[in-house]
């Protein structure tokens, strides 16, 4: 089997691949909307008209009073003025009407109730004449019978329903929602909620696809999981081609031992492209069977999401007689160097925030397997095929995944990670629904540098001064110079060694790290935890080179904890909360101070005021204490200020 | 009853009125979300989290191969290089794996399949060493157990469902959709589909409201129509307050004889505001009964829509722990003078188009009763309370009702109205789903003036040269000077007198307009039809002053036809298609030429090319011919060009 692998995929520009697919489908007549469906106008929100809608009646369909007042024959009002008021008796030619009432046959105008003065029960006085047809809504003022209310291929909005019903149209013809079959394939897949064994992968991709399809106006049809078996997969595909308008197969689109999809589509129909020049998402399959588009989508969730957007979305819109709207984009400055390979278009998820006048975009994890990178992203940055990437400070255009207004209300914190920040993010959103917190984890020094470059509103930092044993102050002085800034304490926390449950290697302190057979996992350079480690190792006269794994770096406490939990390492330095989260044992080493560094120019802005307000609440403090390993004795207190 | 009318309403700034309402509701505890609801994560699209969602398991939950390839103990690969390739036999420390497979216990790295070369069935060669943990997705790389996946009060998107399921969470707590009772009230209301008598008003407002409520995340509950009866309305309101979170009463919010709403709310609870300083929408009622917000919404559809947006939308979002997103706005130049009364904030619906570099906004009908003004609008322009309006050419900010990208693709035609333009709009959208046609009807001369000012891409014109009897050319020369321009014929059409069915006044020609008892309705100055009339009257030696109604002006053929159909006039000059649409008789007067005037700078743009392509199709021509009164002998032909 191994030697039959079709290892080399195409590397076609995706636009070219898509265009080829659409052209092929067009020739097959596959992009024409299915037979129109008749539905009630009042249930048509979000549907797309299949033909123009013409008014059946006019609206109003009679001459109607536009005001509460008195309908009159204008002729009897002529001559009235301030100097010569006119008295009029109610009767045929002067009748009380409310807004919407028909104008009586003998009348041709309406006088507003505010402009009349009743002198007797049925006699009123006016001081100006009524112009013919004043305050009358003539037949057809809104809708004229036979006029076009909506064109074909129009997506119906709330007000359109009003227009259609005003025109007397009760039922309308719409394009049916394109049916999209979603086929999860893979022997390793299990349904959500299953007890997990190693090797099991929870099948959530088609749930994401289903929501996307709904959002785009289609109807998702989710198939049961098909195991990696040629005949079974073939049967599922044939069934799906029969029942749906579009077939999406996930995954098996790559070139692994059991990736049958491409070969099957080739056997049953046509493969137009296998492999597009995108990253992630390369091993996509664009094909056609019996006139139906069949799209093979890679398994990694980010690749899958992108492939759906690039290749399935336009087909759904075409089947609805429409064009997929372009994403809303915004200008931003990129905060870090972002090299990217030539020859592929790379899609990078970024966090964004408004810092000063400009928006700053910070790339987040590039892993195609990290669905959380999509959950956390504010936008998507495309690096064109013929670019080698961006330098820090470059101006880029970011496609927004959250409304800009929401991003504008986001406090951007860059620096060291602490779990109290998660709690803070949650309470912030709860107290100020319009606000949010975006935290990027680059370590304490990285955070202060980002702050210096104007990329964030504040930095989380726990940097030990190796000379004084104090925290943060001399780093702020050194890095920010005279720039006004404040250090506000968030927490004191225990740093210690995270070790496997039961501490099988019997690690009692930093001294044990240099022992034979102990595999350590370190934090990255610049991280406060790393500086603390180096300081303590120096005090203890332990040579870092004697520690196996000292050079293996992770970027967060959680990543270190996960490495220990997975058995990839025996010990790592981190906080108690992370150890507890993954059910690890914890050997305390030292208490340290974790502060927020806030530059003077943001001190008085909502970005910071809201944070400080949340930090001061009892609810916040209580929830942090529950995490364990924290002391909140100075929480919210100003530890240092300069120039402000 | 009449004298008890509560004629004078408040005139509170709407922001102040809203703030007062929210503050009052807050104090009553009415803005807190209702008890949280548990639902399946995979069915949570668009719902709002009621609490933060924490990961139940890590993802991956085992160390997984990130590639198709061979899992190895990295130690056995050390030393491999191009110069010293290394042969390795499959076994415990070298096992074939696919993406997602667990890393075997004896292994700690993966070599990509592309980087190995099999020399025997079970022996492969490598030319570089594997670094420990390369191509391995460690436990928790995506989601770490216990980490926060989403904060509370977050609206769930497709990718979020992936994140939640990856974290092993199957069911989540969300805020229930706020229940919004929609009470249509009014003896004059009838359900859509009823045979209409004069005075009947089709109840479509609550259908529009229902769609709006859905769009905002609430659950609409539509009540049956309540007639204008104090006790019945009281009963409906009490029932609604019992069953819903928010009660919307439509209408009866004004000060008419049967407008009980304010008094009823006052009796049952509290009226906080009756009358806001907005136009349209003034007679709104903001109240509270038993801790539930009760909003009285005026009856006119545009007023009603606005009042829903301004007052009901924020309450729904509050009840979902969120904040209503701000509308997307764009800068535009206003094309016409737009006076507006001081003391009220006016909301003006505008059509928009990109003309050259700038967006141009043209106000459409201001009538609060014209739902079509919302259907046709591209955006909403607010004139602040303390402004007297705008001058033509002013820069304004418009809140978009269609995506800017769609507006960018819109061909803007200003000028004389012809029904062939409706047909054109429809076929354009059908042939080019991304394109649309926006037409503003200001008469032929108005169109050429707009074109001269750079407000449109082309103008529809049928201007008779009174000296030569020819059409359009000398007007173009006079108005555009040397500016390059092309006249393309759209249609020849019959102009004639539209008269009531059966021609009861026996009108046979223009001569009859001066007859005693004949009431005429005219087109506005500058309209081609008006010029034609004046030309013929002059030829016939008829004095315009002898025609009753000569000074009463309407802006479209349809408006003139509607005036005749309604009995407001006996005759009006217009086109056959308009007469047919309203089942009027038609007395032909003359055939005239209707052209599109296209300035040189747009001749080669998609705005125009797409139009001309559609005009040239048989389908377009056939559908225009069906309207009647048209001759298409020159349709699409160039009648004149200058400088191009």
Short mmCIF file of C-alpha atoms in Angstrom, two decimals, chain A residues 67-281:
data_model
loop_
_atom_site.label_atom_id
_atom_site.label_comp_id
_atom_site.label_asym_id
_atom_site.label_seq_id
_atom_site.Cartn_x
_atom_site.Cartn_y
_atom_site.Cartn_z
CA UNK A 67 -53.25 62.72 10.55
CA UNK A 68 -55.69 62.68 13.38
CA UNK A 69 -57.98 65.60 12.65
CA UNK A 70 -60.91 66.71 10.55
CA UNK A 71 -61.46 65.76 6.92
CA UNK A 72 -62.92 68.69 5.01
CA UNK A 73 -63.87 69.80 1.55
CA UNK A 74 -61.02 72.28 1.12
CA UNK A 75 -63.35 74.67 -0.73
CA UNK A 76 -65.26 75.45 2.48
CA UNK A 77 -62.08 76.48 4.26
CA UNK A 78 -60.95 79.11 1.74
CA UNK A 79 -60.66 82.57 3.19
CA UNK A 80 -59.84 81.51 6.75
CA UNK A 81 -56.96 83.45 8.29
CA UNK A 82 -55.78 84.80 11.63
CA UNK A 83 -57.65 87.99 10.92
CA UNK A 84 -60.75 86.23 9.61
CA UNK A 85 -61.18 82.90 11.43
CA UNK A 86 -63.80 80.65 9.97
CA UNK A 87 -66.34 78.59 11.90
CA UNK A 88 -67.28 75.24 10.43
CA UNK A 89 -69.95 72.80 11.53
CA UNK A 90 -69.30 69.06 11.48
CA UNK A 91 -71.24 67.39 8.68
CA UNK A 92 -70.73 65.84 5.25
CA UNK A 93 -67.96 68.25 4.37
CA UNK A 94 -66.25 68.24 7.78
CA UNK A 95 -65.86 64.89 9.51
CA UNK A 96 -63.61 63.81 12.33
CA UNK A 97 -61.01 61.26 11.18
CA UNK A 98 -58.12 59.41 12.76
CA UNK A 99 -54.88 58.60 11.02
CA UNK A 100 -55.53 55.89 8.43
CA UNK A 101 -59.27 56.53 8.10
CA UNK A 102 -60.62 56.82 4.54
CA UNK A 103 -61.25 60.36 3.34
CA UNK A 104 -65.04 60.75 3.07
CA UNK A 105 -66.40 61.21 -0.46
CA UNK A 106 -67.28 64.89 0.03
CA UNK A 107 -63.81 65.78 1.40
CA UNK A 108 -60.40 66.34 -0.17
CA UNK A 109 -58.13 67.47 2.67
CA UNK A 110 -57.42 66.98 6.37
CA UNK A 111 -56.89 69.65 9.02
CA UNK A 112 -54.72 68.51 11.93
CA UNK A 113 -56.53 68.30 15.26
CA UNK A 114 -53.92 70.66 16.72
CA UNK A 115 -55.04 73.36 14.26
CA UNK A 116 -58.73 73.43 15.15
CA UNK A 117 -60.48 74.94 18.11
CA UNK A 118 -63.92 73.64 19.05
CA UNK A 119 -66.24 76.47 20.00
CA UNK A 120 -69.31 74.28 20.34
CA UNK A 121 -69.87 70.52 20.53
CA UNK A 122 -69.98 70.27 16.72
CA UNK A 123 -68.56 73.57 15.55
CA UNK A 124 -64.85 74.35 15.22
CA UNK A 125 -62.87 77.34 14.19
CA UNK A 126 -59.82 77.49 11.89
CA UNK A 127 -57.45 80.33 11.18
CA UNK A 128 -55.99 79.11 7.88
CA UNK A 129 -57.40 77.46 4.77
CA UNK A 130 -56.72 73.82 3.92
CA UNK A 131 -54.91 73.19 0.64
CA UNK A 132 -56.57 70.51 -1.48
CA UNK A 133 -55.12 67.08 -0.63
CA UNK A 134 -53.15 68.29 2.37
CA UNK A 135 -52.48 65.54 4.95
CA UNK A 136 -53.98 62.96 2.64
CA UNK A 137 -52.08 59.80 1.75
CA UNK A 138 -53.15 59.17 -1.82
CA UNK A 139 -53.63 55.67 -3.18
CA UNK A 140 -50.25 54.15 -3.95
CA UNK A 141 -48.23 56.66 -1.95
CA UNK A 142 -46.20 53.75 -0.59
CA UNK A 143 -46.64 50.90 -3.06
CA UNK A 144 -48.26 51.13 -6.48
CA UNK A 145 -49.95 47.97 -7.75
CA UNK A 146 -47.73 46.15 -10.33
CA UNK A 147 -44.55 47.95 -9.30
CA UNK A 148 -41.51 45.83 -8.52
CA UNK A 149 -41.05 45.55 -4.77
CA UNK A 150 -37.92 43.41 -4.89
CA UNK A 151 -35.74 42.10 -7.70
CA UNK A 152 -34.84 38.43 -8.08
CA UNK A 153 -31.82 37.10 -6.13
CA UNK A 154 -32.40 39.46 -3.23
CA UNK A 155 -31.83 38.29 0.32
CA UNK A 156 -34.88 39.21 2.37
CA UNK A 157 -34.48 41.56 5.34
CA UNK A 158 -37.07 42.50 7.98
CA UNK A 159 -38.26 45.64 6.17
CA UNK A 160 -38.63 43.71 2.91
CA UNK A 161 -41.28 41.55 4.56
CA UNK A 162 -43.17 44.77 5.29
CA UNK A 163 -42.89 45.88 1.67
CA UNK A 164 -44.06 42.52 0.32
CA UNK A 165 -47.08 42.35 2.64
CA UNK A 166 -47.92 46.02 1.98
CA UNK A 167 -48.04 45.11 -1.71
CA UNK A 168 -50.63 42.43 -0.93
CA UNK A 169 -48.31 39.52 -1.69
CA UNK A 170 -48.71 36.61 0.72
CA UNK A 171 -46.58 33.87 -0.77
CA UNK A 172 -43.33 34.29 -2.64
CA UNK A 173 -40.92 32.13 -4.65
CA UNK A 174 -37.46 31.70 -3.20
CA UNK A 175 -34.40 29.66 -4.09
CA UNK A 176 -34.30 26.47 -2.02
CA UNK A 177 -31.46 26.34 0.48
CA UNK A 178 -28.60 24.40 -1.16
CA UNK A 179 -28.30 21.03 0.57
CA UNK A 180 -24.76 20.37 1.70
CA UNK A 181 -23.87 16.80 2.68
CA UNK A 182 -21.17 16.71 5.34
CA UNK A 183 -19.34 13.37 5.47
CA UNK A 184 -17.02 12.80 8.43
CA UNK A 185 -14.63 9.99 7.56
CA UNK A 186 -11.88 8.30 9.55
CA UNK A 187 -11.62 5.20 11.73
CA UNK A 188 -10.12 7.38 14.48
CA UNK A 189 -13.19 9.63 14.75
CA UNK A 190 -15.60 9.41 17.68
CA UNK A 191 -18.75 11.39 18.38
CA UNK A 192 -18.58 14.18 20.99
CA UNK A 193 -19.34 12.85 24.45
CA UNK A 194 -17.53 9.50 23.93
CA UNK A 195 -15.02 8.39 26.60
CA UNK A 196 -11.71 9.08 24.93
CA UNK A 197 -8.92 6.52 24.36
CA UNK A 198 -5.51 7.51 22.95
CA UNK A 199 -5.91 7.89 19.19
CA UNK A 200 -9.57 8.87 19.37
CA UNK A 201 -10.34 12.15 17.70
CA UNK A 202 -13.57 13.94 18.52
CA UNK A 203 -15.51 14.62 15.33
CA UNK A 204 -16.39 18.27 15.65
CA UNK A 205 -15.40 19.56 12.20
CA UNK A 206 -18.74 18.77 10.56
CA UNK A 207 -20.50 20.54 13.43
CA UNK A 208 -18.49 23.67 12.61
CA UNK A 209 -19.20 23.14 8.90
CA UNK A 210 -22.91 22.79 9.62
CA UNK A 211 -22.97 26.15 11.36
CA UNK A 212 -21.02 27.74 8.52
CA UNK A 213 -23.40 26.30 5.93
CA UNK A 214 -26.37 27.67 7.88
CA UNK A 215 -24.72 31.07 8.13
CA UNK A 216 -24.21 31.12 4.37
CA UNK A 217 -27.84 30.21 3.62
CA UNK A 218 -27.49 26.48 2.97
CA UNK A 219 -29.00 23.44 4.64
CA UNK A 220 -26.44 21.12 6.26
CA UNK A 221 -27.06 17.36 6.14
CA UNK A 222 -24.64 15.62 8.49
CA UNK A 223 -23.77 12.01 7.64
CA UNK A 224 -22.72 9.39 10.23
CA UNK A 225 -18.99 8.76 10.57
CA UNK A 226 -17.62 6.55 7.79
CA UNK A 227 -14.58 4.44 8.71
CA UNK A 228 -11.54 4.29 6.43
CA UNK A 229 -12.86 1.58 4.15
CA UNK A 230 -12.87 1.96 0.38
CA UNK A 231 -16.27 0.38 -0.19
CA UNK A 232 -18.00 2.04 2.73
CA UNK A 233 -16.66 5.47 1.79
CA UNK A 234 -17.66 4.91 -1.83
CA UNK A 235 -21.18 4.05 -0.72
CA UNK A 236 -21.45 7.14 1.49
CA UNK A 237 -20.25 9.40 -1.30
CA UNK A 238 -22.68 7.94 -3.82
CA UNK A 239 -25.55 8.31 -1.37
CA UNK A 240 -24.55 11.92 -0.63
CA UNK A 241 -24.23 12.82 -4.32
CA UNK A 242 -27.74 11.45 -4.76
CA UNK A 243 -29.33 13.42 -1.92
CA UNK A 244 -27.42 16.71 -1.74
CA UNK A 245 -26.45 19.59 -4.00
CA UNK A 246 -22.92 19.84 -2.64
CA UNK A 247 -20.85 17.09 -1.01
CA UNK A 248 -18.14 17.81 1.54
CA UNK A 249 -15.84 14.98 2.64
CA UNK A 250 -13.73 15.44 5.77
CA UNK A 251 -10.99 14.28 5.81
CA UNK A 252 -8.87 11.73 3.96
CA UNK A 253 -8.00 14.40 1.45
CA UNK A 254 -4.26 14.15 2.00
CA UNK A 255 -1.87 11.46 0.92
CA UNK A 256 -1.83 9.18 3.96
CA UNK A 257 -2.15 5.40 3.82
CA UNK A 258 -5.90 5.56 4.19
CA UNK A 259 -6.63 8.74 2.28
CA UNK A 260 -8.93 7.30 -0.35
CA UNK A 261 -10.94 10.38 -1.14
CA UNK A 262 -9.08 11.66 -4.17
CA UNK A 263 -8.91 8.21 -5.78
CA UNK A 264 -12.60 7.59 -5.13
CA UNK A 265 -13.70 10.91 -6.55
CA UNK A 266 -11.52 10.20 -9.59
CA UNK A 267 -13.17 6.82 -10.02
CA UNK A 268 -16.71 8.13 -9.58
CA UNK A 269 -16.29 11.42 -11.39
CA UNK A 270 -13.59 14.03 -11.94
CA UNK A 271 -10.85 15.47 -9.74
CA UNK A 272 -10.10 19.01 -10.91
CA UNK A 273 -7.58 19.98 -8.27
CA UNK A 274 -5.82 18.01 -5.55
CA UNK A 275 -3.68 20.40 -3.57
CA UNK A 276 -3.91 24.20 -3.44
CA UNK A 277 -1.11 26.68 -2.70
CA UNK A 278 -2.50 27.70 0.68
CA UNK A 279 -1.24 27.33 4.22
CA UNK A 280 -2.90 25.79 6.08
CA UNK A 281 -5.32 23.79 3.96
#
